[in-house]
Coordinates of C-alpha atoms in Angstrom, one line a residue:
X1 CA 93.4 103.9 65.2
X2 CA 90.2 105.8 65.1
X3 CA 87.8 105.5 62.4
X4 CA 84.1 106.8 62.0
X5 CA 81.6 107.7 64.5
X6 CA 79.7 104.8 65.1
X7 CA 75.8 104.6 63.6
X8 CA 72.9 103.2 65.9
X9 CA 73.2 99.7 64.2
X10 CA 76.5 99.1 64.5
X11 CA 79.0 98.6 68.0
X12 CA 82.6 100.2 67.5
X13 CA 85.3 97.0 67.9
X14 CA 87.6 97.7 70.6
X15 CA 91.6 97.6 69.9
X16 CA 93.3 96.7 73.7
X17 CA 96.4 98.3 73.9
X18 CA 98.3 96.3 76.3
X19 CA 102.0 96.5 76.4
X20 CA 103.0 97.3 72.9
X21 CA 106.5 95.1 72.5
X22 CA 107.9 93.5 69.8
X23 CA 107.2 90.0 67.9
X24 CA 110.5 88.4 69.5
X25 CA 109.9 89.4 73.0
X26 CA 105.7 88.4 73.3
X27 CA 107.0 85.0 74.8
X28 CA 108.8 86.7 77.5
X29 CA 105.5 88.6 78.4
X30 CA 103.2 85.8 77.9
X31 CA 105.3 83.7 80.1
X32 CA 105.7 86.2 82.8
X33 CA 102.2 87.0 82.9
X34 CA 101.1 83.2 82.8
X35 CA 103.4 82.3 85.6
X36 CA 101.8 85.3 88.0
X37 CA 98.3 84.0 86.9
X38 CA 98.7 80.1 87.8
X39 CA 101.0 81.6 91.0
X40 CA 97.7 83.6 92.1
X41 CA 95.3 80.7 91.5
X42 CA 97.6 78.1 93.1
X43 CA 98.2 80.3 96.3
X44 CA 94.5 81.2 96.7
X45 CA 93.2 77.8 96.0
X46 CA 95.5 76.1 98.5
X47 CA 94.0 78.9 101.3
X48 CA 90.3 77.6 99.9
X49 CA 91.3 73.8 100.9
X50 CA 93.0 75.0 103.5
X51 CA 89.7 76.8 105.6
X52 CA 87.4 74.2 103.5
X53 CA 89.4 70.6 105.0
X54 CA 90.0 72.1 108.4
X55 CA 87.3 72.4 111.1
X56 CA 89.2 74.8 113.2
X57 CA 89.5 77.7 110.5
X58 CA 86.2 77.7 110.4
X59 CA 85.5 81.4 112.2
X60 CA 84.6 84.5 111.2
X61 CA 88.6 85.9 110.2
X62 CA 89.5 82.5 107.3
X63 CA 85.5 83.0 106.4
X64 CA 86.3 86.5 105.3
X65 CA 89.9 85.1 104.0
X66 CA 87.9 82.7 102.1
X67 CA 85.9 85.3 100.2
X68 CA 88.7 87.2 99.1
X69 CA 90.4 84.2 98.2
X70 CA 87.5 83.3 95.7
X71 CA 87.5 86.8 94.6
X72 CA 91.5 87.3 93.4
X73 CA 90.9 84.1 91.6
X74 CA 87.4 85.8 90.1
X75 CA 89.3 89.1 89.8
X76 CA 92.5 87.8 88.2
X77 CA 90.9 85.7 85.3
X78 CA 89.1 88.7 84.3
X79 CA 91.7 90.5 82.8
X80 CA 95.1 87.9 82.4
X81 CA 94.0 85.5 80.2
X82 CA 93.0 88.3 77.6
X83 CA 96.2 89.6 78.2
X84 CA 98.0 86.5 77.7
X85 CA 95.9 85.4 74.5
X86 CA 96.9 89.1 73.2
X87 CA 100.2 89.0 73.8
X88 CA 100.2 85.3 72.2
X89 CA 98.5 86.1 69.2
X90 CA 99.2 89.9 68.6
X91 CA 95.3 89.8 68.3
X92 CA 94.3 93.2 70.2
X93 CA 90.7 93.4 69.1
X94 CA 87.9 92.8 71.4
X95 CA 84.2 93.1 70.5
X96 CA 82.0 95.7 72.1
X97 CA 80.1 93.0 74.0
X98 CA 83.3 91.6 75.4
X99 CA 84.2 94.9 76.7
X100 CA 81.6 95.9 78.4
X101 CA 81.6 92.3 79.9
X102 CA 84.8 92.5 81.0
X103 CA 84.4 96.5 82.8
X104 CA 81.3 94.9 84.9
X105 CA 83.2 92.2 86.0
X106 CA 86.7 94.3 86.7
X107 CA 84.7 97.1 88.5
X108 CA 82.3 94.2 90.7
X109 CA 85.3 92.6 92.0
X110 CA 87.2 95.3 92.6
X111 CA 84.5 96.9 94.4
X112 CA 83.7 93.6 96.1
X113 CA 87.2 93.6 97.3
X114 CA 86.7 97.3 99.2
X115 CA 83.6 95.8 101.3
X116 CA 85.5 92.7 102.2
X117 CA 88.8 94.4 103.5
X118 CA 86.1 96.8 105.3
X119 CA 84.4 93.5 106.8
X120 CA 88.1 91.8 107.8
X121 CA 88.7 95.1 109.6
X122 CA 84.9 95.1 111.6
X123 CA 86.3 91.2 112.0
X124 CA 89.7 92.4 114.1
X125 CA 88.2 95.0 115.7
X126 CA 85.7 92.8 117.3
X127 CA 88.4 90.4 117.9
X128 CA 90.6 92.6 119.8
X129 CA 88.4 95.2 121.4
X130 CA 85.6 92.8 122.5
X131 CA 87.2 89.0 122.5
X132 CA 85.1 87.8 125.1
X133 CA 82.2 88.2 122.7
X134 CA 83.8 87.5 119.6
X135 CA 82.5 84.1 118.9
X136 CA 78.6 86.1 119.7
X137 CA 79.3 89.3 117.7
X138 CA 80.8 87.4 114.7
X139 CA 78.2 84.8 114.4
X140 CA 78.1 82.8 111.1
X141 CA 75.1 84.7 110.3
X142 CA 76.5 88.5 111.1
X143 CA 79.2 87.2 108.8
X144 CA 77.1 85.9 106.2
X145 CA 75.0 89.2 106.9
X146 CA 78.4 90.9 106.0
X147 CA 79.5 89.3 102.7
X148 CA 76.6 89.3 100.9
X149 CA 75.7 92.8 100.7
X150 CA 79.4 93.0 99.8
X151 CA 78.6 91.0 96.6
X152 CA 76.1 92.2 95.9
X153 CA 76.3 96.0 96.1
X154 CA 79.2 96.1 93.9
X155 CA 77.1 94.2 91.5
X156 CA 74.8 96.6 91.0
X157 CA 77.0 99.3 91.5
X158 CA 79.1 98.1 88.3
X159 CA 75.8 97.4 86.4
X160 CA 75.0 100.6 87.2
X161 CA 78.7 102.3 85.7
X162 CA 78.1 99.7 83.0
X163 CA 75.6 101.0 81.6
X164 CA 76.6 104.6 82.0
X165 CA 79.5 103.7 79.9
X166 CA 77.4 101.9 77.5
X167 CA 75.6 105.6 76.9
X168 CA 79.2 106.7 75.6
X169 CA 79.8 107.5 72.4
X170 CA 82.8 105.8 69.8
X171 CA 84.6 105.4 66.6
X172 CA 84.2 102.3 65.0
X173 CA 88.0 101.4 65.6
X174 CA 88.5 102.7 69.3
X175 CA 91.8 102.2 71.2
X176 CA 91.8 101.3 75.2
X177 CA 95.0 102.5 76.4
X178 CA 95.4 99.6 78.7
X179 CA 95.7 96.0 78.8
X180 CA 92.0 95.5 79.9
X181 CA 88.5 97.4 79.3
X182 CA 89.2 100.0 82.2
X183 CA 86.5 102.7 82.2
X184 CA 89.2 105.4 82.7
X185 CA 90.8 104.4 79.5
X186 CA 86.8 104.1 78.1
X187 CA 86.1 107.9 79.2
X188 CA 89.1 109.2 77.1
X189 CA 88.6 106.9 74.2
X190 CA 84.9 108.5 74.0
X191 CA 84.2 110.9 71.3
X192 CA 81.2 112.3 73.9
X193 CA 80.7 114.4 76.2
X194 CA 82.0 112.7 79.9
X195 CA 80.9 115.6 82.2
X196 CA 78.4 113.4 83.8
X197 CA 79.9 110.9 84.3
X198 CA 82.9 111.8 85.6
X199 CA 80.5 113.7 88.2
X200 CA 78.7 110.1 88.5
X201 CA 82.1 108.6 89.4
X202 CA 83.4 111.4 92.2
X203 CA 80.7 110.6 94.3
X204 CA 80.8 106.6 93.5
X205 CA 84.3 106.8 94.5
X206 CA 83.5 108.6 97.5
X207 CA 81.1 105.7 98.4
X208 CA 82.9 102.9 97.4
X209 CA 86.2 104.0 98.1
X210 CA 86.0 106.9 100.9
X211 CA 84.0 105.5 103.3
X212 CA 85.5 101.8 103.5
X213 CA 88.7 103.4 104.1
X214 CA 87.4 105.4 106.7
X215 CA 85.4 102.5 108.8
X216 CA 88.7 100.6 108.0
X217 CA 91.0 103.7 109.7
X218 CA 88.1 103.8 112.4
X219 CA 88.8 100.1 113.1
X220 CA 92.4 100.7 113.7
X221 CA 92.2 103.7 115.9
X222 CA 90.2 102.0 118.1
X223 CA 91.9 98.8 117.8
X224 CA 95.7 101.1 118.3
X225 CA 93.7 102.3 121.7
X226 CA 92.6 99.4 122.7
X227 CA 96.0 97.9 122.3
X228 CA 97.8 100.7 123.9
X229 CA 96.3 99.8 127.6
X230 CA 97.7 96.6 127.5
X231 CA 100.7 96.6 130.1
X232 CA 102.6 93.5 128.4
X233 CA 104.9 95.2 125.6
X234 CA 104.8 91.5 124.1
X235 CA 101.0 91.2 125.0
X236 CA 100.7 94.5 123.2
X237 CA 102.8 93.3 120.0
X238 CA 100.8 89.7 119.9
X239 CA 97.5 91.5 119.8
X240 CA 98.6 93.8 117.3
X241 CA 100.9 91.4 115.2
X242 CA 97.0 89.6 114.7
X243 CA 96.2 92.8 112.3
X244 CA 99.8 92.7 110.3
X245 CA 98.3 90.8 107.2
X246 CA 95.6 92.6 107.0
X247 CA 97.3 96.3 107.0
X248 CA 99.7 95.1 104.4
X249 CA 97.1 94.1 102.1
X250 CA 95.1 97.2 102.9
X251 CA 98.1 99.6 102.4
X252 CA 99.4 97.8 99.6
X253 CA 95.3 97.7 97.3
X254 CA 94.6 101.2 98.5
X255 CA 97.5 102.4 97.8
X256 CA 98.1 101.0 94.3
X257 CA 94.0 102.1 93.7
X258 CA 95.1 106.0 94.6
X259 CA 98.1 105.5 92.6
X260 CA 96.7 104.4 89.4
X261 CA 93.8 106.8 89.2
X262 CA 96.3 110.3 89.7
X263 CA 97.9 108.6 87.2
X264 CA 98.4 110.9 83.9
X265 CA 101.2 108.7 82.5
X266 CA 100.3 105.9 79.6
X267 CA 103.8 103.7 80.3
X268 CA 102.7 104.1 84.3
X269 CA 99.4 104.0 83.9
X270 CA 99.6 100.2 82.8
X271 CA 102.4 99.4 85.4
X272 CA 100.3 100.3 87.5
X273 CA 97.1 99.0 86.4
X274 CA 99.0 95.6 86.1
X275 CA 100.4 96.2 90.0
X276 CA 96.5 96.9 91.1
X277 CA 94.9 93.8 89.2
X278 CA 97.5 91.3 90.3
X279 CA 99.8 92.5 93.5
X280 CA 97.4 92.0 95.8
X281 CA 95.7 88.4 94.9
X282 CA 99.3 87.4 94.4
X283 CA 100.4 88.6 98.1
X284 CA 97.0 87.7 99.6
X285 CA 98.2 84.0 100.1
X286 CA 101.8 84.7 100.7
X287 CA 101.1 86.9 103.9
X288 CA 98.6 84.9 105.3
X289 CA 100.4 81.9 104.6
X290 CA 103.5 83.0 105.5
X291 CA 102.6 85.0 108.4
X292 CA 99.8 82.8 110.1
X293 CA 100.4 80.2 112.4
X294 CA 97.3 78.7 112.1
X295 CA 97.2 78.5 107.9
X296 CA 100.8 76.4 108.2
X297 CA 99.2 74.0 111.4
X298 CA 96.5 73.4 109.0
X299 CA 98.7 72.9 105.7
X300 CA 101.2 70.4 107.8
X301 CA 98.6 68.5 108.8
X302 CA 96.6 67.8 105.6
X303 CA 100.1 67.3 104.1
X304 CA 100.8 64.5 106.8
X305 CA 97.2 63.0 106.3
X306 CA 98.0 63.1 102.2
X307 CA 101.3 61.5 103.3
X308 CA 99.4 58.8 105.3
X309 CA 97.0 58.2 103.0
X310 CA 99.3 57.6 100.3
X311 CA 101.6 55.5 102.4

């Protein structure tokens, strides 16, 4: 798939792998993938109403849930649709422009999504080892103090890698072996020398990835000993059983992130890449729909005032 080394007036056109499958079987793909899309936006729109229409999610946790709400949608539509169109069309190719467009926004979210995990984690811990001043500690403004640097540091973060990757050199024809502009798949594509980058990206990962996990295990130990002292085995499970949705999402985008990146495998390599971008923005909504008493109070009764209103 590789022609020429690009010249300094032209950009090299990207060819997106994806899942390479034949003609008679791309409707079975595209209708797969468009059902997990519009099942990710429907689920994390109806959490949005949800905290929006009801005054009494409005605290620091569904804030927080809100975010990351916004964000799956954000996250999600950066990379599915292209993969739907492809898969549609057979049309793999996707201009330099559009690539690098589409690694800034993949790398922002996902970095965005690190800080907001690490925030819903300072939010429990707050909860449960210092509920009595909760409602001071997590003040609309320590939140709001919380989420933007969240957005904002992986923005410039990803600029940063961005541009990085927009120093690498290509053939005119370049394949991505994967389904989106991943910068993994960029770095092997490149016909130059990675060294320093890769180096860039050890201790980025280490920032961005290391040391969220580790104020997130932080949280927990303390939250774990806190929870031990309680004398009630059920008191002890209710207090805990608050941090359930939260752990599974952790577990489940930390674990697919470490997954896919020791990854040497092509055919795993976008299973898993397609299990990191959608599993959790798809369970997001389930688990805290599923799982929190509040979320169903608040959907019965906007379904009983739609039902009203409508009567």
């Amino acid at each position: 798939m590789r022609g020429e080394i690009k010249n300094d007036t032209s950009d090299p056109t990207f060819y997106i792998f994806a899942f390479p499958i034949s003609a008679n079987k791309r409707i079975i793909l595209v209708t797969a993938v468009l059902l997990i899309y519009l099942l990710i936006l429907s689920g994390n729109l109806l959490i949005i109403s949800l905290i929006c229409l009801e005054p009494q999610l409005h605290t620091s946790m569904y804030f927080f849930l809100c975010n990351l709400s916004i964000l799956d949608i954000l996250y999600v539509s950066t990379t599915l649709p292209k993969l739907i169109y492809i898969s549609y069309t057979g049309d793999h190719v996707i201009s330099y422009t559009g690539c690098l467009a589409q690694l800034y926004l993949y790398m922002m979210f996902a970095d965005t999504e690190d800080f907001l995990l690490t925030a819903m984690a300072i939010d429990r811990y707050t909860a449960i080892c210092f509920p009595f001043h909760y409602t001071q500690i997590m003040s609309k403004q320590f939140c709001v103090l919380l989420a933007f640097p969240a957005w904002f540091m992986s923005s410039v973060n990803a600029s940063s890698l961005t541009y990085l990757a927009h120093k690498l050199i290509f053939s005119d024809l370049v394949e991505v072996k994967n389904f989106f502009c991943d910068l993994k798949a960029l770095i092997i594509a490149s016909i130059s020398d990675t060294t320093s980058l890769r180096t860039f990206i050890l201790v980025d990962a280490v920032l961005i990835g290391a040391v969220p996990i580790g104020l997130i295990f932080t949280s927990y130990v303390c939250i774990i000993y806190t929870v031990l002292k309680i004398k009630s085995s059920h008191g002890r499970w209710k207090t805990f059983s608050s941090c359930s949705s939260h752990i599974t999402i952790v577990v489940v985008y930390f674990g697919s992130a470490m997954s896919l990146y020791m990854t040497k495998s092509l055919q795993q390599d976008l299973v898993l890449s397609m299990m990191f971008v959608t599993l959790v923005p798809m369970l997001n909504p389930l688990v805290y729909s599923l799982r929190n008493k509040d979320i169903i109070r608040a959907a019965k009764r906007q379904l009983h005032i739609k039902t009203i209103s409508l009567l």
